[in-house]
Short mmCIF file of C-alpha atoms and ligand atoms in Angstrom, two decimals:
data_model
loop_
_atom_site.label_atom_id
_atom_site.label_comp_id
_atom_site.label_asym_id
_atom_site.label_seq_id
_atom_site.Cartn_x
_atom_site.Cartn_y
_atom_site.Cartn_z
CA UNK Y 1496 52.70 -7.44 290.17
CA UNK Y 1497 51.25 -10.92 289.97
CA UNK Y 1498 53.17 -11.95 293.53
CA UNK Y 1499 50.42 -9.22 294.79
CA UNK Y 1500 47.26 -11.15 293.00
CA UNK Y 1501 46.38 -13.94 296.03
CA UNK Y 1502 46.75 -11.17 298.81
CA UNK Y 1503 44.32 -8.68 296.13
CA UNK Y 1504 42.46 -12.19 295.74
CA UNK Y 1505 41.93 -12.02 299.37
CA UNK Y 1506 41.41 -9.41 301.02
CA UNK Y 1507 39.76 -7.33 298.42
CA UNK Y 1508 36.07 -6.79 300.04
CA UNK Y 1509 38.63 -5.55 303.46
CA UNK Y 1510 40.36 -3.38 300.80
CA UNK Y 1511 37.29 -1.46 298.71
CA UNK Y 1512 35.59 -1.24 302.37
CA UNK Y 1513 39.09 1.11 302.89
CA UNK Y 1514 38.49 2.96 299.80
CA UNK Y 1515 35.25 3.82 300.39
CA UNK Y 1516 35.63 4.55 304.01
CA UNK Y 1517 38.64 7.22 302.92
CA UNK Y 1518 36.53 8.83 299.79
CA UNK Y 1519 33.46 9.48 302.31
CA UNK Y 1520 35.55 11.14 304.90
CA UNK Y 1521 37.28 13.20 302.62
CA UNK Y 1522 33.49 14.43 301.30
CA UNK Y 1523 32.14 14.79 304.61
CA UNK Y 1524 35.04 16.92 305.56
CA UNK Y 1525 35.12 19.27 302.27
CA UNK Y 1526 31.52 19.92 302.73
CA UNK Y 1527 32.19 20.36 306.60
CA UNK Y 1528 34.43 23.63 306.05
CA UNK Y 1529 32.46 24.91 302.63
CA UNK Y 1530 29.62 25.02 304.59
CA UNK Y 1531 27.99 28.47 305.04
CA UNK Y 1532 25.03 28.81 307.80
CA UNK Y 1533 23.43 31.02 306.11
CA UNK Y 1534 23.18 30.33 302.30
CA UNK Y 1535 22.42 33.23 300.09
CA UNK Y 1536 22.06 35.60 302.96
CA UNK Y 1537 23.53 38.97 301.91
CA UNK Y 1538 24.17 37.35 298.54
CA UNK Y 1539 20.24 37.33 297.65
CA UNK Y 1540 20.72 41.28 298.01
CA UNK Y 1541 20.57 43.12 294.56
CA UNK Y 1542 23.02 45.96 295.44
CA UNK Y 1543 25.83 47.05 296.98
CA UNK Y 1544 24.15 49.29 298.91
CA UNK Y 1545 21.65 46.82 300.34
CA UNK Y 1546 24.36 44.39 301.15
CA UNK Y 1547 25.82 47.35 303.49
CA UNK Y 1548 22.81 48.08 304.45
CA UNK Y 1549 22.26 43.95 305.74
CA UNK Y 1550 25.40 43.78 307.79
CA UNK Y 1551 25.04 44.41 311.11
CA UNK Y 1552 28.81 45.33 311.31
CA UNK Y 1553 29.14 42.77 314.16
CA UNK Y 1554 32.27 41.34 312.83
CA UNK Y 1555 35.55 41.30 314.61
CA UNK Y 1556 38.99 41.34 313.48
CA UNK Y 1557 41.08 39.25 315.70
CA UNK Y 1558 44.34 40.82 316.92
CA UNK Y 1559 46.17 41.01 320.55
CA UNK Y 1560 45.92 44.18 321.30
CA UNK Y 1561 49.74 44.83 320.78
CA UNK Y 1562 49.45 46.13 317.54
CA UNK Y 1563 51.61 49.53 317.66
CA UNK Y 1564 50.09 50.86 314.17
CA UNK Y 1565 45.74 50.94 315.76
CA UNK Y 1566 44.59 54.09 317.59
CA UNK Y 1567 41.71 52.86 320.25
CA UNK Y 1568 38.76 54.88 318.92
CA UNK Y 1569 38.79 56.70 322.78
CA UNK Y 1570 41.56 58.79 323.70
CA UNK Y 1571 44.42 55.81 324.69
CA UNK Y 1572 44.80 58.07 328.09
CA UNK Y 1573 41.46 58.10 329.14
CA UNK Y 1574 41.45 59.36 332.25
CA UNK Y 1575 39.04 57.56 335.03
CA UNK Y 1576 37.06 59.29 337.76
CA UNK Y 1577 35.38 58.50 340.64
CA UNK Y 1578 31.53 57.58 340.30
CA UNK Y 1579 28.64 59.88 341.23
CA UNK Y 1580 26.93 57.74 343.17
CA UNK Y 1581 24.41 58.20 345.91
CA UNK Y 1582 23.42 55.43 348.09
CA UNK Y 1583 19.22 55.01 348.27
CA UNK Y 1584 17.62 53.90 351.57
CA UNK Y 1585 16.37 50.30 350.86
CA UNK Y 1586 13.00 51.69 351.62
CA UNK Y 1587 13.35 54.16 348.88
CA UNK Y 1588 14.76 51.51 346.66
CA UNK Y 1589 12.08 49.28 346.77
CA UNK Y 1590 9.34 52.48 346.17
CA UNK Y 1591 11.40 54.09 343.00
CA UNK Y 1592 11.16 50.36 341.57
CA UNK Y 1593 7.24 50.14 342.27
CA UNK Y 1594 6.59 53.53 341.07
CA UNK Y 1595 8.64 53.42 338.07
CA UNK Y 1596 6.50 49.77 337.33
CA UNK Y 1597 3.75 51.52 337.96
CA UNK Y 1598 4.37 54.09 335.29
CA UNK Y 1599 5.57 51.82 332.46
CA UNK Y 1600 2.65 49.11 333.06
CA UNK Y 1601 0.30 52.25 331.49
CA UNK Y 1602 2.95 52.67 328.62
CA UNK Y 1603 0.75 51.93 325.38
CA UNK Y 1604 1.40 51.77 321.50
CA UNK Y 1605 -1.79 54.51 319.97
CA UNK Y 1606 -1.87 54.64 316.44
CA UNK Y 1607 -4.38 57.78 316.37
CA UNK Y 1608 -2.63 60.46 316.92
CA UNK Y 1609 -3.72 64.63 317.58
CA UNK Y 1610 -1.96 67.49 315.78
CA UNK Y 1611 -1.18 69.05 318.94
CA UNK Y 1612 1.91 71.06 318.92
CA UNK Y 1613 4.79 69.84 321.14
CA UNK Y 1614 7.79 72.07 322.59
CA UNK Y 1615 10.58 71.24 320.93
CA UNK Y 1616 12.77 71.68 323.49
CA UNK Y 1617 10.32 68.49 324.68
CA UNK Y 1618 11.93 66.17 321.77
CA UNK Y 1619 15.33 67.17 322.07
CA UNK Y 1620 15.17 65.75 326.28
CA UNK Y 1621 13.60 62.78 324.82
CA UNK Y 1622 16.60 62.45 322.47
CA UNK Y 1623 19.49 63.25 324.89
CA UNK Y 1624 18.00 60.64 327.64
CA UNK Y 1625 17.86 58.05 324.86
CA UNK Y 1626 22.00 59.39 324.06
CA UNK Y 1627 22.46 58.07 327.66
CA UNK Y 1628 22.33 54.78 326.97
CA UNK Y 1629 25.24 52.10 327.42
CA UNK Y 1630 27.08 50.72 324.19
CA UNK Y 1631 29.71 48.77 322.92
CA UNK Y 1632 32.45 50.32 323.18
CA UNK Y 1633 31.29 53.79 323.53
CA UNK Y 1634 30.72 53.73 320.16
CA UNK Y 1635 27.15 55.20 320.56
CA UNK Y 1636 26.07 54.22 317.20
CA UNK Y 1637 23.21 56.13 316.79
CA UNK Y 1638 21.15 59.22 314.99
CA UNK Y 1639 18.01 60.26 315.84
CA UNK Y 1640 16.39 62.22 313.14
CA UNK Y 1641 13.06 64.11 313.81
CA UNK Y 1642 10.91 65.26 311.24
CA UNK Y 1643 8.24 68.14 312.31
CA UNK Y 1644 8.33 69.35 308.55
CA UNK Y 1645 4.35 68.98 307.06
CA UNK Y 1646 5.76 67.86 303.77
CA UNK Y 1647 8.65 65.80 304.44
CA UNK Y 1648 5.92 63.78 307.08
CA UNK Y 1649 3.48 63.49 304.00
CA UNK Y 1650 6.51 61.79 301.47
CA UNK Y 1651 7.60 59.90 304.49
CA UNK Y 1652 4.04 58.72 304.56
CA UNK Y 1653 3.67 58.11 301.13
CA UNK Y 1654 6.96 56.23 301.21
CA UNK Y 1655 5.69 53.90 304.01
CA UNK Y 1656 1.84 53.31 302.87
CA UNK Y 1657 3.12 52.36 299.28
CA UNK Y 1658 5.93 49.63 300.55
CA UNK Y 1659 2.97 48.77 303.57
CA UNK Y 1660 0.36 48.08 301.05
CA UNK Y 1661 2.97 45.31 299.27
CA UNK Y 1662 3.74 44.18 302.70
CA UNK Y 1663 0.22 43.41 303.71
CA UNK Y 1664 -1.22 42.17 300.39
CA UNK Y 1665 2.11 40.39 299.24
CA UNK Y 1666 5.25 40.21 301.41
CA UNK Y 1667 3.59 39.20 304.75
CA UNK Y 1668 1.97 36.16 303.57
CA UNK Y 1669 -1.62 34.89 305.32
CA UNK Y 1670 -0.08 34.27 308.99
CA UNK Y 1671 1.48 37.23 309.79
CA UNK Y 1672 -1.68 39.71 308.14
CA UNK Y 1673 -3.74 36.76 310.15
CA UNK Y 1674 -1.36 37.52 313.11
CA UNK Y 1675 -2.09 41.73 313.18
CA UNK Y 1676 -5.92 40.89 312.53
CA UNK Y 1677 -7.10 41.81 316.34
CA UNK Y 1678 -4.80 44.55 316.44
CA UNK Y 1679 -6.60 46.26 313.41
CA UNK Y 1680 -3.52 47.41 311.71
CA UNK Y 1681 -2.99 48.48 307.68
CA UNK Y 1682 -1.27 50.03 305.17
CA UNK Y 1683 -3.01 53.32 305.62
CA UNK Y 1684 -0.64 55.22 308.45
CA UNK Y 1685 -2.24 58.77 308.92
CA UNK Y 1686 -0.47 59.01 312.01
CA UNK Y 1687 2.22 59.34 310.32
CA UNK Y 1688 1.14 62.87 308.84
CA UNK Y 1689 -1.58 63.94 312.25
CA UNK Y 1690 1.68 63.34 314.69
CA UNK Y 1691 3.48 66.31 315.33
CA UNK Y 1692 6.80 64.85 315.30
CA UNK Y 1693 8.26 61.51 313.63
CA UNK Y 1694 11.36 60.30 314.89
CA UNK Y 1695 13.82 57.61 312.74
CA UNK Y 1696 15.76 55.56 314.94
CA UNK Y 1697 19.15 54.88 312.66
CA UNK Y 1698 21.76 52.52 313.95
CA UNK Y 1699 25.07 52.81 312.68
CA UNK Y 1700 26.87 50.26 311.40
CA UNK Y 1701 30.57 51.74 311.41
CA UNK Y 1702 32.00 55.05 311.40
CA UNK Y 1703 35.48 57.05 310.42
CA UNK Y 1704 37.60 58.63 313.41
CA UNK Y 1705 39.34 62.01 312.65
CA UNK Y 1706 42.45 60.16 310.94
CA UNK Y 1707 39.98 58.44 308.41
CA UNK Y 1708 40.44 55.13 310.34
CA UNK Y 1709 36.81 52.77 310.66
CA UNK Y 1710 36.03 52.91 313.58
CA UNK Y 1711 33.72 49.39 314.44
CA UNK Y 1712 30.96 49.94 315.77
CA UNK Y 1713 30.36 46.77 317.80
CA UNK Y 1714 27.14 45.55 318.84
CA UNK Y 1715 25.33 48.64 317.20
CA UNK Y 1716 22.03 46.23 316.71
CA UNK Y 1717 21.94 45.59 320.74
CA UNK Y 1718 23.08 49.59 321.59
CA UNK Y 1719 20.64 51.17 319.29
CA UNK Y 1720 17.61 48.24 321.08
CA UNK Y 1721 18.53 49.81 324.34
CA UNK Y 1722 18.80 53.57 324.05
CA UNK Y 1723 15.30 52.16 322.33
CA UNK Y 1724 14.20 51.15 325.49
CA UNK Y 1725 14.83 54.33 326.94
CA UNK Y 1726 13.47 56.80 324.24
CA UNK Y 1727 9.89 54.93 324.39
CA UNK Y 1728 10.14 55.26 328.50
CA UNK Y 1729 11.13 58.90 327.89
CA UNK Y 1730 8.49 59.56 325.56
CA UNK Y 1731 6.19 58.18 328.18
CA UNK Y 1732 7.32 59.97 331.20
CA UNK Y 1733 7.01 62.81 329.31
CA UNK Y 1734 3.44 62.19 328.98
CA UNK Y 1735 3.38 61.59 325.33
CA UNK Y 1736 2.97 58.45 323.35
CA UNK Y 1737 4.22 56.97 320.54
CA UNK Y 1738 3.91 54.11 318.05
CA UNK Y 1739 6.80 51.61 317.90
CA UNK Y 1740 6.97 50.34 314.04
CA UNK Y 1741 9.77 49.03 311.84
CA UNK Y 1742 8.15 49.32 308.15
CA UNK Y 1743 9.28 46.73 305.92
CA UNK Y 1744 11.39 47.43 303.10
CA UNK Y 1745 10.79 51.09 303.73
CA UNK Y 1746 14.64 51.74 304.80
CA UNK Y 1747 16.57 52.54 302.22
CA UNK Y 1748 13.94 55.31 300.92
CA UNK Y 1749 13.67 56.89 304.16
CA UNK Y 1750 17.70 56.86 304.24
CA UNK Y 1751 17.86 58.90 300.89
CA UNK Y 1752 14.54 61.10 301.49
CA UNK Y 1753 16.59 62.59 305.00
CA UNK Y 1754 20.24 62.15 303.67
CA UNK Y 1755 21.43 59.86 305.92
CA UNK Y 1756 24.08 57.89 304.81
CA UNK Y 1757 24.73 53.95 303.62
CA UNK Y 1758 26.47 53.39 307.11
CA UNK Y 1759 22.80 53.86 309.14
CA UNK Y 1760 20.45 51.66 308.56
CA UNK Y 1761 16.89 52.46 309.93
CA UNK Y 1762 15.93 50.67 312.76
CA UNK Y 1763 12.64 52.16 314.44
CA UNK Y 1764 10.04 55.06 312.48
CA UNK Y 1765 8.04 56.45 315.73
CA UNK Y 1766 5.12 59.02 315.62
CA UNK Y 1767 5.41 60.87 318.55
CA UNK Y 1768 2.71 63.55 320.29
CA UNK Y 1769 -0.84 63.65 322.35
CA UNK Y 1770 -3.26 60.62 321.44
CA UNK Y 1771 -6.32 61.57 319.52
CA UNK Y 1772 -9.69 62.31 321.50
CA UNK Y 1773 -10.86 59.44 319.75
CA UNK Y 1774 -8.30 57.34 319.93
CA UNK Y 1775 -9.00 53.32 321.30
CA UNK Y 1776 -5.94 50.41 322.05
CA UNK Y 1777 -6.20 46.68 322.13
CA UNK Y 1778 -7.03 45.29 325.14
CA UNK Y 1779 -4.21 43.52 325.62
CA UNK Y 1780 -2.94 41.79 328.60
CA UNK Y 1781 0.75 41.14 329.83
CA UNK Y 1782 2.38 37.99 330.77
CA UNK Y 1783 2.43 37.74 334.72
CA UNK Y 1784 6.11 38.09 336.33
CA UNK Y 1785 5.83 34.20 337.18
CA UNK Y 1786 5.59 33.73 333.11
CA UNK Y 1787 8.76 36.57 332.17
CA UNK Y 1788 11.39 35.56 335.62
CA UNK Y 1789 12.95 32.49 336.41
CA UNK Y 1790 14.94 32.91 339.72
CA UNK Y 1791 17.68 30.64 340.62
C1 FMN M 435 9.92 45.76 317.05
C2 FMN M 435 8.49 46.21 317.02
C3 FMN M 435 7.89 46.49 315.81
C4 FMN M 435 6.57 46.93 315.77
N1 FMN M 435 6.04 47.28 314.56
C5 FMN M 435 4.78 47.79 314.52
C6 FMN M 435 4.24 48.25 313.31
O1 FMN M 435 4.91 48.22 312.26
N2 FMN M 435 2.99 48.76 313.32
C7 FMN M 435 2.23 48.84 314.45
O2 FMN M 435 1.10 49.31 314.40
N3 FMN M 435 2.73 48.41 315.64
C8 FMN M 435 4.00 47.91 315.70
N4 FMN M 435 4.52 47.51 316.92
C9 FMN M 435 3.74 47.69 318.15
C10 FMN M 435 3.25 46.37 318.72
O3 FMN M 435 2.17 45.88 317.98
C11 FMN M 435 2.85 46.62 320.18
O4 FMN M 435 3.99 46.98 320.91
C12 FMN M 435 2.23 45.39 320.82
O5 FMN M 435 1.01 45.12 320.20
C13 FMN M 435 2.04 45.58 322.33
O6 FMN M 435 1.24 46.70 322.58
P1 FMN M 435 1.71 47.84 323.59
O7 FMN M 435 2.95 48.46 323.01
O8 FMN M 435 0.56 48.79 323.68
O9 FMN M 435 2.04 47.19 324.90
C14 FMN M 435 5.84 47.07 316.98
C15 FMN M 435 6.46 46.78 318.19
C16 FMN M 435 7.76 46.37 318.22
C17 FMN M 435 8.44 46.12 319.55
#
């Protein structure tokens, strides 16, 4: 031991420097991989069922694809087909792109609503060109439930105003009520009970094939935005409006009020019908296409 003391003598500062270099990088490194993004995310939830009820289900198991024990949620021998395509003059390309502008530039969100009646048979078009819409997979993870029932609209409205009136006076803090100030918005919703129809937008998070196998639903969140995109442009051509709204905290009681089950999560509540006589919209104005496209 004592043939190492000149050499400790020595070099000692070169030595502690080593030490200390070695404990940091061993720190830095634990914390490195025990880091988690997103601390307290689904953790922060109180339940089970709101923990389901946070995951978007976007999650994906990694595997090859030689696995001989999965089914593929289609049919493995999926036959293909040729498309049904018809060519467009470029003429009538360009016109079918102006008029369809044309149409959605007078799309508008009304919040007073009439009680006129609506065909039903009107709704269920609405729903089956919103069913058209691409998603991962094929996995079409979504349900569409439409309420024209006078007292399931009034607890769905009672459901809504009572979470709203937290929202506004609690949970939405001073810049977001400050925010929704021109657009005259509230916790009082009667369009919710003067609309002849409300439709809930669920998105599904996973489902079970005929075996009892999950079956992922993969990119539900993006699938259920688009055939979104298309119900509100149905709704329009139709020559009905509607009123896009995603009520806070309301999910989970709307879930249980129409049965739906802990695998949907509620995405989009929309009244849908004939404006009211009376009824008035921000004047809003839309970006110009020079602010929205960047062509390269
Ligand atoms: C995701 C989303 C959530 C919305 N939530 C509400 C809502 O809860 N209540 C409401 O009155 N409007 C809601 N809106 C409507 C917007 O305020 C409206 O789209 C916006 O002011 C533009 O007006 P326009 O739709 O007439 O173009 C929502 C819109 C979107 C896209």
């Amino acid at each position: 031991m004592q043939s190492y003391m000149p050499f400790i003598n020595e070099y000692w500062p070169f030595i502690a420097a080593g030490v200390i270099c070695y404990l940091g990088a061993k720190f830095l490194y634990q914390s490195a991989v025990s880091w988690d993004p997103n601390p307290g995310a689904a953790r922060s939830y109180e339940t089970p069922d709101k923990v389901a009820e946070a995951d978007d289900g976007d999650e994906f198991e990694e595997n090859d694809g030689q696995n001989p024990e999965l089914s593929s949620a289609l049919p493995w021998d999926l036959e293909h087909v040729p498309l049904e395509f018809k060519r467009l003059p470029v003429e009538e390309t360009i016109q079918r792109s102006l008029e369809f502008y044309n149409l959605m530039s007078t799309r508008r969100t009304v919040r007073f609503f009439s009680s006129d009646p609506i065909p039903a048979d009107v709704i269920r078009n609405i729903i089956r060109a919103a069913g058209t819409a691409p998603s991962g997979a094929h996995t079409e993870p979504w349900t569409y439930v439409v309420i024209s029932d006078p007292e399931v609209k009034k607890k769905v409205r009672e459901i809504v105003e009572e979470e709203e009136y937290i929202n506004y006076t609690k949970r939405m803090g001073d810049q977001w009520t400050t925010d929704l100030k021109p657009l005259r918005t509230d916790w009082i919703k009667e369009y919710l009970t003067d609309a002849p129809y409300l439709i809930l937008v669920f998105k599904q998070l996973y489902s079970f094939k005929e075996d009892g196998t999950k079956c992922t639903h993969y990119y539900n969140e993006m699938s259920v935005s688009l055939a979104s995109g298309i119900l509100l442009a149905a709704i329009h051509y139709a020559g009905l409006v509607s009123l896009t709204s995603t009520p806070l905290n309301c999910g989970p009681a709307l879930r249980t009020l129409v049965g739906r089950p802990t695998s949907e999560k509620l995405t989009l509540l929309l009244p849908v019908g004939y404006p009211a006589a009376h009824a008035t919209v921000p004047d809003l104005k839309r970006k110009p296409l020079e602010d929205i496209l960047v062509e390269i």
